[in-house]
Short mmCIF file of C-alpha atoms in Angstrom, two decimals:
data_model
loop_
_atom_site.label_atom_id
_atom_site.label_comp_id
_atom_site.label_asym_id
_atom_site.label_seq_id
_atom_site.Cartn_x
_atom_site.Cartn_y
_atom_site.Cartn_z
CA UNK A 1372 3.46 23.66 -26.50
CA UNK A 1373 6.61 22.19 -25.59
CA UNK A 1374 5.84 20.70 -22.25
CA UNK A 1375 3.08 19.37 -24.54
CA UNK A 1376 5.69 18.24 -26.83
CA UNK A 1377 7.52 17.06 -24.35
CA UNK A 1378 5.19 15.14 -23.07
CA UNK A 1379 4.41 13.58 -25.99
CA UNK A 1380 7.78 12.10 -26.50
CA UNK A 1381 7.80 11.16 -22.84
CA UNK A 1382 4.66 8.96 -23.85
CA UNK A 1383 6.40 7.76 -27.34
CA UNK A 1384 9.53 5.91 -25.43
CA UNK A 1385 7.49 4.49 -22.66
CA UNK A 1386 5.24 2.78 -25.48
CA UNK A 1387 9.06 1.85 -27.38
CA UNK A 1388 10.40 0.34 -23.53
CA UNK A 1389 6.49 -1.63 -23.23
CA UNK A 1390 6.64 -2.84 -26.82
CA UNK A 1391 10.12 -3.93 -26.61
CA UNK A 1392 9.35 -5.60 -22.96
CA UNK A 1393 12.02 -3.24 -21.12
CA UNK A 1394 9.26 -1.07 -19.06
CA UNK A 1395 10.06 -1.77 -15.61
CA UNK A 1396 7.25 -2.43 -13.09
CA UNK A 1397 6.69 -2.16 -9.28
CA UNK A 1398 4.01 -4.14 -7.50
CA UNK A 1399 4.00 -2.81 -4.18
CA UNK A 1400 2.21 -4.75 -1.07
CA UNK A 1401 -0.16 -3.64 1.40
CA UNK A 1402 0.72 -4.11 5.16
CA UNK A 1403 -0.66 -1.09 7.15
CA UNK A 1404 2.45 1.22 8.69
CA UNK A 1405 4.95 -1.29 7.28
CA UNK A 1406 4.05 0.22 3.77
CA UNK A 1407 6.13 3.32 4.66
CA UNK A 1408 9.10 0.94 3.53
CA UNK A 1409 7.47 1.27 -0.34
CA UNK A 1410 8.75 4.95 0.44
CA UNK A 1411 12.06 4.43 0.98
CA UNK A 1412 12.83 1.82 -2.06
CA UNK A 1413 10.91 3.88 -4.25
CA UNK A 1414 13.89 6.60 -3.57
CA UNK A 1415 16.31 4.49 -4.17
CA UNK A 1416 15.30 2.72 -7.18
CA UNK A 1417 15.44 6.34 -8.21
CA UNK A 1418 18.66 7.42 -6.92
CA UNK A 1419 19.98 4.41 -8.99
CA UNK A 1420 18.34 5.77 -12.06
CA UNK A 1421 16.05 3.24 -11.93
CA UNK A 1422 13.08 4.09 -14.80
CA UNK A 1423 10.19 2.90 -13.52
CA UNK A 1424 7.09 2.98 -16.09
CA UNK A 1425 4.33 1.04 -14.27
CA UNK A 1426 3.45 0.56 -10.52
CA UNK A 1427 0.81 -1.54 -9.35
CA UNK A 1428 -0.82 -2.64 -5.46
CA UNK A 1429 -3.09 -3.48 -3.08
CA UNK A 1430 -4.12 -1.69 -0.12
CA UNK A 1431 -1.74 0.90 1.35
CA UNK A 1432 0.43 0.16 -1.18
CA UNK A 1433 -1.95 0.99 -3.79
CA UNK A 1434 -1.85 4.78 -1.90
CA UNK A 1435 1.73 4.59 -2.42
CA UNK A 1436 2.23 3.07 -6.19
CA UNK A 1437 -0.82 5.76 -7.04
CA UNK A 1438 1.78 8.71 -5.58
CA UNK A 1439 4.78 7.72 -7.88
CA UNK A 1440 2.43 6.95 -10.92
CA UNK A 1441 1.12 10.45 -10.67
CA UNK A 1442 4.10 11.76 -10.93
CA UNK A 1443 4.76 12.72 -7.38
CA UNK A 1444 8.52 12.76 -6.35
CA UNK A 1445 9.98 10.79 -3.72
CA UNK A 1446 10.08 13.69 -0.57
CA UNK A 1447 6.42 15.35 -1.72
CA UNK A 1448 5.27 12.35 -1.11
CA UNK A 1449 7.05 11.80 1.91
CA UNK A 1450 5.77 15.12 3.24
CA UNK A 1451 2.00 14.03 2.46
CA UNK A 1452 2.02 11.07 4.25
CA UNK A 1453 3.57 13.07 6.82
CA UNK A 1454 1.03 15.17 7.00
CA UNK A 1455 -1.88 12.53 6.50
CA UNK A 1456 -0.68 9.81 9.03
CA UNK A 1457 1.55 11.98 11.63
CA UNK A 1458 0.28 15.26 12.15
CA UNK A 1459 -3.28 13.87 11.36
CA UNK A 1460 -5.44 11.15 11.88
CA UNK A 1461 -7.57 10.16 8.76
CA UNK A 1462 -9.19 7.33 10.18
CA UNK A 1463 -10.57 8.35 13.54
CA UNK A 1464 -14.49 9.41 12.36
CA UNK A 1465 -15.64 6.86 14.28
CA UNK A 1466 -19.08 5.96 14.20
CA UNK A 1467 -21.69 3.38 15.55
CA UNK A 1468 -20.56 0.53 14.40
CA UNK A 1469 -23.40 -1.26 12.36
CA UNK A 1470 -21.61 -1.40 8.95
CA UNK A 1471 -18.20 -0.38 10.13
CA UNK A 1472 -16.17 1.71 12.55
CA UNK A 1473 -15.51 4.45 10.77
CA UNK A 1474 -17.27 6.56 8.61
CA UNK A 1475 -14.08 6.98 5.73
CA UNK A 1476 -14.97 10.15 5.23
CA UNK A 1477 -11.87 11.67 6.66
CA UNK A 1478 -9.86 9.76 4.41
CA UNK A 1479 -12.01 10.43 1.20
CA UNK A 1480 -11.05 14.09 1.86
CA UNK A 1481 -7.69 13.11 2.39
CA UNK A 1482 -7.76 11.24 -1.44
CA UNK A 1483 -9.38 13.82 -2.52
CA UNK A 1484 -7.01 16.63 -1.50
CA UNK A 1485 -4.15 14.49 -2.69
CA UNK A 1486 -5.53 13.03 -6.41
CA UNK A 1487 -8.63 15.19 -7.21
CA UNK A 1488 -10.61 14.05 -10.05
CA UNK A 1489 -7.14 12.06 -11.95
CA UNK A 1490 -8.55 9.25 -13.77
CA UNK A 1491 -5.87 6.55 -13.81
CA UNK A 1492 -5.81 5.79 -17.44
CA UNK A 1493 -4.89 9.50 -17.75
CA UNK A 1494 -1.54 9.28 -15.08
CA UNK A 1495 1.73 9.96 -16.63
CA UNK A 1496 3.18 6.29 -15.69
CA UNK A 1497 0.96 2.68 -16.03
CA UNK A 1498 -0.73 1.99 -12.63
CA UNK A 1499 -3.19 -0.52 -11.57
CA UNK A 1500 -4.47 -1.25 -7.93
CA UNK A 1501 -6.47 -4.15 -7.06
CA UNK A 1502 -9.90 -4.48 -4.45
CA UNK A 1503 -11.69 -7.56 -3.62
CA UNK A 1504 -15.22 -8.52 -4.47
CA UNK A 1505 -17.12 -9.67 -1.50
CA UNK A 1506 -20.08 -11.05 -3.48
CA UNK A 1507 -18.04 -12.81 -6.13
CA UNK A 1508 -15.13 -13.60 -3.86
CA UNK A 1509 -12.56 -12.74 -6.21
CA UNK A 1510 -10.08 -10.02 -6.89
CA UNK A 1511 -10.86 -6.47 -8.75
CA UNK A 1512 -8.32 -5.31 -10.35
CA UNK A 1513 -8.47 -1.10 -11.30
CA UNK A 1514 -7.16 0.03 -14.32
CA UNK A 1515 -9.42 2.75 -15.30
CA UNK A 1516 -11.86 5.66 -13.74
CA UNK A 1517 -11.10 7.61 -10.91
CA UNK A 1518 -7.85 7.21 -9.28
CA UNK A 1519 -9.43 8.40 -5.63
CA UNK A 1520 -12.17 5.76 -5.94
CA UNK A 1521 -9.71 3.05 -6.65
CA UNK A 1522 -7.55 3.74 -4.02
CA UNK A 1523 -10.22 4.06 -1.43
CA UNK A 1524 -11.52 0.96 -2.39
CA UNK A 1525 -8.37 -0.60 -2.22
CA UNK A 1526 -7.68 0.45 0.91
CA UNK A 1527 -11.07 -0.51 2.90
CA UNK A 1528 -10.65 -2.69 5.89
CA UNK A 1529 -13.63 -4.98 6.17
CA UNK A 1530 -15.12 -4.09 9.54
CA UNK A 1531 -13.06 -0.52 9.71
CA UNK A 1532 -14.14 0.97 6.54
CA UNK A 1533 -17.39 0.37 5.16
CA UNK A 1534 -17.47 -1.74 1.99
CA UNK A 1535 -18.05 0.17 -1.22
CA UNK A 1536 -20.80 -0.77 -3.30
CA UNK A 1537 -20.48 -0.02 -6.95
CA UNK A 1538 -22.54 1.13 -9.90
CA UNK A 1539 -22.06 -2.56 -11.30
CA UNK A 1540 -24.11 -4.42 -8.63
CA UNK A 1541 -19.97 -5.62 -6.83
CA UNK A 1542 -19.34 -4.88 -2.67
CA UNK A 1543 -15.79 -3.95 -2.20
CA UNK A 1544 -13.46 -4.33 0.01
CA UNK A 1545 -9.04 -3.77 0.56
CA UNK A 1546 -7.36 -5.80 -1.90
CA UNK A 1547 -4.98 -7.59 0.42
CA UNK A 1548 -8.06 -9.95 1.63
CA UNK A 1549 -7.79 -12.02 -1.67
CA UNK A 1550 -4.31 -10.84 -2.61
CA UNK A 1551 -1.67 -8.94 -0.71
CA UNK A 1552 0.90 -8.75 -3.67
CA UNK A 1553 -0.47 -8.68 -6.90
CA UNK A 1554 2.57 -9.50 -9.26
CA UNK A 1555 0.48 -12.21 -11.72
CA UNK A 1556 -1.24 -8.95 -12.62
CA UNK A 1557 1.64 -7.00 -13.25
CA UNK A 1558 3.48 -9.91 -14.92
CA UNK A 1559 1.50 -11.30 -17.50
CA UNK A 1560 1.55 -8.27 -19.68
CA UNK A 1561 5.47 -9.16 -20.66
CA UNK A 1562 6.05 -5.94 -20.81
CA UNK A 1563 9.29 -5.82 -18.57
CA UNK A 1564 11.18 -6.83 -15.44
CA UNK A 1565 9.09 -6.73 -12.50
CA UNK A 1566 9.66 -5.60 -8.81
CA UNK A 1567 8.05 -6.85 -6.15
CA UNK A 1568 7.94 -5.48 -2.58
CA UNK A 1569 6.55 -6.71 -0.16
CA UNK A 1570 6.16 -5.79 3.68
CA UNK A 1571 3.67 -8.35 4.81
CA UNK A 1572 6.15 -9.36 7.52
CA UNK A 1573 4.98 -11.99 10.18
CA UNK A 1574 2.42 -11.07 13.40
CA UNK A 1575 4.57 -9.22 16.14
CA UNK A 1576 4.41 -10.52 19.63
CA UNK A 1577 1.37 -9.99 21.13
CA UNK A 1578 1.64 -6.88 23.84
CA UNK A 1579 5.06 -6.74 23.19
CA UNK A 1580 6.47 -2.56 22.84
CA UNK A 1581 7.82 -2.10 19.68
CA UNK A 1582 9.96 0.58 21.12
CA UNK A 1583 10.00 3.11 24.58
CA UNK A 1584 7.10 4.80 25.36
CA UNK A 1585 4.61 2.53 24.34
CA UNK A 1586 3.23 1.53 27.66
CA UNK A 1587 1.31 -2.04 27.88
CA UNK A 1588 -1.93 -2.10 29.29
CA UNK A 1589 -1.44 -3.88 32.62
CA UNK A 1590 -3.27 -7.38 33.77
CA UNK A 1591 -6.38 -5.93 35.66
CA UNK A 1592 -6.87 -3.80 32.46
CA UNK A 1593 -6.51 -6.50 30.15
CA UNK A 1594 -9.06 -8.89 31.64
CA UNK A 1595 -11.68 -5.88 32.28
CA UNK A 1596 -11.47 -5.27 28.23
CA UNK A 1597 -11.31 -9.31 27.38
CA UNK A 1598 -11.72 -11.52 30.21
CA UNK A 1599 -8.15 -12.75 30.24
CA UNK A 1600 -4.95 -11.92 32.13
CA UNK A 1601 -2.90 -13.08 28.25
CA UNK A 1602 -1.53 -10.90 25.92
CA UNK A 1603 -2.58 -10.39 22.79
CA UNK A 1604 -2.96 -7.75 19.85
CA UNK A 1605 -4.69 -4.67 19.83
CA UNK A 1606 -8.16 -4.28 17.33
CA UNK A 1607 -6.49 -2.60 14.61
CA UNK A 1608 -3.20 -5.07 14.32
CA UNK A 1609 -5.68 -8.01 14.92
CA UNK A 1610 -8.05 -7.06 12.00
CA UNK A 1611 -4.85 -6.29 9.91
CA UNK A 1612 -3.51 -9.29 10.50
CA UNK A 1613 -6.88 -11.62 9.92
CA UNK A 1614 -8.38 -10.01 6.31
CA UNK A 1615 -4.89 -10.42 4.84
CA UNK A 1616 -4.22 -13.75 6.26
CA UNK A 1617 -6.11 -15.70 3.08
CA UNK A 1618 -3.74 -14.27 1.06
CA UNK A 1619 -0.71 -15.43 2.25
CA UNK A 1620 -0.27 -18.30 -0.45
CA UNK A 1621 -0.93 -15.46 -2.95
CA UNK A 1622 1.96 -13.86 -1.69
CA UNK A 1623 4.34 -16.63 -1.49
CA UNK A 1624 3.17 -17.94 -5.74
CA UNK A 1625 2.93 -14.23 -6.28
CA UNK A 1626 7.03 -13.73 -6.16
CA UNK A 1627 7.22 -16.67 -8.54
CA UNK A 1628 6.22 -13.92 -11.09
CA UNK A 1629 9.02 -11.36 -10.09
CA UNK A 1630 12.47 -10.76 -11.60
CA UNK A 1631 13.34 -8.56 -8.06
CA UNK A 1632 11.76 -9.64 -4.81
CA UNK A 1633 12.84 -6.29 -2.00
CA UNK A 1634 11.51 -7.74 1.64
CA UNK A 1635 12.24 -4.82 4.17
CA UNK A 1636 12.98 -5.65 7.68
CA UNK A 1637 9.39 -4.55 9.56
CA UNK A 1638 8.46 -7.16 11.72
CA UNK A 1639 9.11 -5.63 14.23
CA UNK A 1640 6.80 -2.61 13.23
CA UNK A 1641 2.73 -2.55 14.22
CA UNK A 1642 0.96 -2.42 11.41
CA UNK A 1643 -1.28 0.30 12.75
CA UNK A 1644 2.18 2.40 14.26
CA UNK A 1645 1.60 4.83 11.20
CA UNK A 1646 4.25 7.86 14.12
CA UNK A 1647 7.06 5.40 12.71
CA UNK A 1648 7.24 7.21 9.28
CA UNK A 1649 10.67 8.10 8.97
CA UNK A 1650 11.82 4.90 10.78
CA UNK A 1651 10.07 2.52 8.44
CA UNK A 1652 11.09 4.19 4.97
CA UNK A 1653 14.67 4.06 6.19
CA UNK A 1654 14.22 0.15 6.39
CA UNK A 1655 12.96 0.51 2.85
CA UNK A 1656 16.15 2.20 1.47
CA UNK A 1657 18.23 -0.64 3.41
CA UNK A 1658 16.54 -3.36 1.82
CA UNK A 1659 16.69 -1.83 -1.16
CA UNK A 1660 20.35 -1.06 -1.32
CA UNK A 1661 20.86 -4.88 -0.15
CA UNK A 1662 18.51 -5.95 -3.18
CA UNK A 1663 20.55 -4.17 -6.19
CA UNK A 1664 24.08 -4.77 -4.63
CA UNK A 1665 23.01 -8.52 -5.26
CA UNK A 1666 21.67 -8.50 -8.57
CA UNK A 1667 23.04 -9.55 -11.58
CA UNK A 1668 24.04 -6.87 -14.26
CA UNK A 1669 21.52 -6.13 -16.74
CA UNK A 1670 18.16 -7.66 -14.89
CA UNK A 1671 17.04 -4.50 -14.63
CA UNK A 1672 17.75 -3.39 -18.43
#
């Protein structure tokens, strides 16, 4: 009865903060790896005392705005993507590739294990994530039903996941093809200052190492697998890089809408280098840190 009670109060003040537009969002980008950053401001928005009462996405962010809205805490989440994209490979149930090339079954499990049947309206903090519509060519945004479906759909790569077809008649696929940062969505509610984060980040240099022990696959190699001596990105960065590319206007009008723009330093971070866990969140707390120490007093309430 008291947690209940609890609870219930919890509820009654975000409602007061929402009403009175002081309910602080987060709209949190997708960009493959470089979404670890999210991790790392999300702590330290929190370590600043930093109420946050709604969290919104697209793509991997949408994994990680759905952790914090379900009341996850900064290091359990940590650990599960630890465990999801280091110690494990989600995304390897490769398959023939005549709709896609992977199954997603892996990482349907993987939602599964971490959000069972939670139905976002029914999350303890505001959350939307957005998808994109392949037949109406416009964005989806998810505000209600199952919070695993959402996500998923969120997150599916055209060409690596296959699209997901819906009960309504729509095809969809990762919301970062139409719109990599949704803030508009977040924003027009008035509700409250809005954060934006976004790790897009620029295209690295093609067959470049990021750091030692990535080895470069040599020239012989190289024109075997394309028929060219040049460098140039691997399938995963390349596919990355080319579904959110539309949306990079969206981006750029996107943090017209946002009281707090956070851009952590990841270009130089493959967007498919998901080992670099604990080396991209700590570029999220700098960034962070270098965000607040610049703002004015009392933009964030």
């Amino acid at each position: 009865m008291l947690a209940t009670d609890g609870a219930r109060r919890a509820a009654i003040e975000v409602l007061a903060r929402r009403l009175a537009g002081r309910a602080i969002g987060v709209v949190l980008s997708g960009g493959g790896a470089r979404a670890f950053a999210h991790l790392g401001v999300l702590e330290v928005l929190e370590e600043e005392g930093i109420r946050i009462d709604r969290l919104g996405g697209a793509s991997l962010g949408a994994l990680v705005a759905a952790a914090s809205a379900s009341g996850l805490g900064p290091e359990e989440t940590y650990r599960g993507f630890e465990r999801t994209f280091v110690q494990t490979n989600p995304s390897n149930d490769f398959t023939w590739p005549a709709y896609s090339l992977i199954r997603g079954a892996k990482t349907r499990r993987r939602l599964l294990d971490e959000f069972g049947d939670s139905r976002i309206e029914a999350l303890p903090k505001r959350y939307f994530c957005t998808s994109s519509d392949l037949l109406a060519r416009e964005s989806v945004v998810h505000r209600i039903g199952p919070l695993r479906e959402a996500v998923y759909a969120s997150m599916a790569l055209p060409g690596i996941f296959p699209p997901v077809r819906t009960a309504d008649g729509r095809l969809l696929v990762d919301g970062g093809v139409l719109d990599n940062l949704p803030v508009a969505e977040m924003a027009r509610s008035l509700e409250g200052p809005v954060i934006a984060v976004d790790v897009t980040g620029r295209l690295r240099q093609a067959g470049r190492p990021s750091r030692p022990g990535i080895t470069r696959l040599g020239r012989p190699v190289r024109r075997f697998l394309t028929g060219s001596e040049a460098q140039i990105p691997r399938l995963g960065e390349t596919v990355m890089r080319t579904v959110t590319a539309a949306s990079r206007d969206s981006v750029a009008a996107a943090k017209e809408h946002a009281d707090v723009v956070i851009l952590p330093a990841v270009d130089s971070i493959g967007l498919m280098e998901f080992g670099r866990l604990a080396e991209v969140r700590e570029t999220g707390r700098r960034a962070a840190r270098a965000a607040l120490a610049g703002l004015p007093s009392g933009i964030l309430g």
